[in-house]
Each structure stands twice: as structure tokens, then as C-alpha cells.
Coordinates of C-alpha atoms in Angstrom, one line a residue:
M1 CA 2.1 -7.4 -18.2
R2 CA 5.7 -7.0 -19.5
G3 CA 8.1 -4.3 -21.0
Q4 CA 7.3 -0.5 -21.2
D5 CA 3.6 -0.7 -19.7
F6 CA 5.0 -2.8 -16.8
E7 CA 7.8 -0.2 -16.0
E8 CA 5.3 2.8 -16.4
A9 CA 2.7 1.1 -14.2
A10 CA 5.4 0.0 -11.5
E11 CA 6.6 3.5 -11.4
K12 CA 3.4 5.4 -11.1
Y13 CA 1.9 3.0 -8.5
K14 CA 4.8 1.6 -6.4
D15 CA 4.3 4.5 -3.7
H16 CA 0.6 4.1 -3.7
I17 CA 1.3 0.2 -3.2
Y18 CA 3.7 1.1 -0.3
A19 CA 1.3 3.4 1.4
V20 CA -1.2 0.8 1.5
A21 CA 1.4 -1.8 3.0
F22 CA 2.7 0.7 5.4
N23 CA -0.7 1.7 6.8
Y24 CA -1.3 -2.3 7.2
F25 CA 2.0 -3.2 9.0
R26 CA 3.3 -0.1 10.2
N27 CA 6.9 -0.8 9.4
Q28 CA 9.2 0.1 6.2
A29 CA 10.5 -3.7 5.8
D30 CA 7.0 -5.4 5.5
A31 CA 5.9 -2.5 3.2
D32 CA 8.8 -2.9 0.9
D33 CA 8.3 -6.6 0.7
I34 CA 4.6 -6.1 0.0
V35 CA 5.6 -3.6 -3.0
Q36 CA 7.9 -6.1 -4.4
D37 CA 5.5 -9.1 -4.3
V38 CA 2.7 -6.8 -5.9
L39 CA 4.9 -5.9 -8.7
L40 CA 6.1 -9.2 -9.3
K41 CA 2.3 -10.3 -9.5
L42 CA 1.6 -7.4 -12.0
Y43 CA 4.8 -8.6 -14.1
R44 CA 3.6 -12.2 -14.2
T45 CA 0.0 -11.6 -15.0
D46 CA -1.5 -11.9 -18.4
R47 CA -4.6 -10.1 -17.5
E48 CA -5.7 -7.2 -19.7
F49 CA -6.3 -4.2 -18.2
E50 CA -9.3 -1.8 -19.5
S51 CA -7.6 1.6 -18.3
P52 CA -5.0 3.0 -15.8
E53 CA -7.6 3.3 -13.4
H54 CA -8.1 -0.5 -13.7
V55 CA -4.5 -1.2 -13.2
R56 CA -4.5 1.0 -10.0
N57 CA -7.6 -0.7 -8.6
W58 CA -6.2 -4.1 -9.3
L59 CA -2.8 -3.3 -7.8
L60 CA -4.3 -1.8 -4.6
R61 CA -6.8 -4.7 -4.2
V62 CA -3.8 -7.3 -4.7
A63 CA -1.8 -5.1 -2.2
V64 CA -4.4 -5.4 0.5
N65 CA -4.8 -9.3 -0.1
Q66 CA -1.2 -9.6 0.0
C67 CA -0.9 -7.9 3.3
K68 CA -3.8 -10.1 4.9
K69 CA -1.9 -13.1 3.5
V70 CA 1.5 -12.0 4.9
S71 CA 0.1 -11.1 8.4
V72 CA -1.0 -14.7 9.0
S73 CA 2.1 -16.3 7.7
S74 CA 4.6 -18.2 10.2
W75 CA 7.3 -15.8 9.0
F76 CA 5.3 -12.6 9.7
R77 CA 7.6 -10.3 11.8
K78 CA 8.2 -6.6 12.5
N79 CA 11.7 -5.4 11.8
I80 CA 11.6 -1.4 12.2
P81 CA 9.7 0.3 15.2
L82 CA 7.1 2.9 13.9
E83 CA 9.2 5.7 15.8
T84 CA 12.5 5.0 14.0
Y85 CA 10.4 5.1 10.6
A86 CA 8.6 8.3 11.6
G87 CA 11.8 9.9 12.4
S88 CA 13.1 9.8 8.9
L89 CA 10.2 11.2 7.6
Q90 CA 10.0 15.2 6.8
Y91 CA 6.8 17.0 8.0
E92 CA 6.0 20.7 6.9
T93 CA 4.2 21.3 10.1
P94 CA 4.1 19.7 13.6
E95 CA 0.2 18.9 12.8
E96 CA 1.3 16.6 9.9
S97 CA 3.5 14.4 12.4
D98 CA 0.5 14.5 14.8
L99 CA -1.6 13.2 12.4
F100 CA 0.6 10.4 11.0
F101 CA 1.0 9.0 14.5
A102 CA -2.7 9.3 15.2
V103 CA -3.6 7.4 12.1
M104 CA -0.9 4.9 12.7
N105 CA -2.2 4.4 16.1
L106 CA -5.8 3.3 14.8
P107 CA -6.6 -0.5 14.4
K108 CA -5.2 -1.8 11.2
K109 CA -8.6 -2.3 9.6
Y110 CA -9.4 1.5 10.0
R111 CA -5.8 2.9 8.9
I112 CA -6.3 0.9 5.4
I113 CA -9.8 2.4 4.9
V114 CA -8.4 6.1 6.0
H115 CA -5.7 5.7 3.6
L116 CA -7.9 4.4 0.6
F117 CA -10.5 7.1 1.0
Y118 CA -8.4 10.2 1.9
Y119 CA -5.2 9.5 -0.1
E120 CA -6.3 6.9 -3.0
D121 CA -9.6 8.9 -3.5
Y122 CA -11.9 5.7 -3.3
S123 CA -15.7 6.1 -2.6
T124 CA -17.1 4.5 0.4
R125 CA -18.8 2.1 -1.9
E126 CA -15.5 1.2 -3.4
I127 CA -14.0 0.6 -0.1
A128 CA -16.9 -1.5 1.0
G129 CA -16.6 -3.6 -2.1

């Protein structure tokens, strides 16, 4: 996918990819790397997408797979503590901050599920798949 279609998809879905990656790694540097890797895969793919929803689903699936791949690689690292990143976020209420830390303290496999269900509107069937 190249040109205008790529630019539109990258702009529309980069935050979704980042959120999945951040929920997986709990740090900004690794999440940024995943976004870059996933968008590069999108740029290089020759796949025909049926709809914007198909693009979104493909990108999030690639993001989860890329997170898993990176987490077992020999160069995997954590660069920025969660507290440092959380301090850079703006919360409208104290409850939002508490919720953020509660979700980030869940085991990795549950953080991804919570994110996909509540923020990406995936059904439980889609997540299980």
C-alpha cells in the first residue's frame, strides 16, 4: 500500500497501533518502535484490503504479532519507566490516572485484551480469534 492510501491509513491508525504496543510493553520507546515497524509492513504489503475495517484489523493483528516477536528477541529492552511516561500524560480526573495504573499493572496478556475490548471495540469472539 503506497501513496495517499498509505498516508491516510498511517495517520488514522498510528495511535491505535501505539496503544496496543504500549499496553504490551508499558514503555514509550518500544511502542514507538512497534508503530514504525507495523507501518513499514503496511507500506511494503501488496495485500488488497476490502475496507477500512479490514486495514484496521490487519494493522492491529500485525502489531500484536510484532510485540510478541520483539519481546522474545535478544535486543529487547525497557528504556523508560512506566511512572516517567505516566507523568507526561494529562488526566481529566484522578480516577483516570488510577485506571491507567490499574490496567498497566495487569499481566501483559490481560492488558492487550482490555485494550482491544474497551478501546478498539473488538468483540470477545474477535479477540479470541
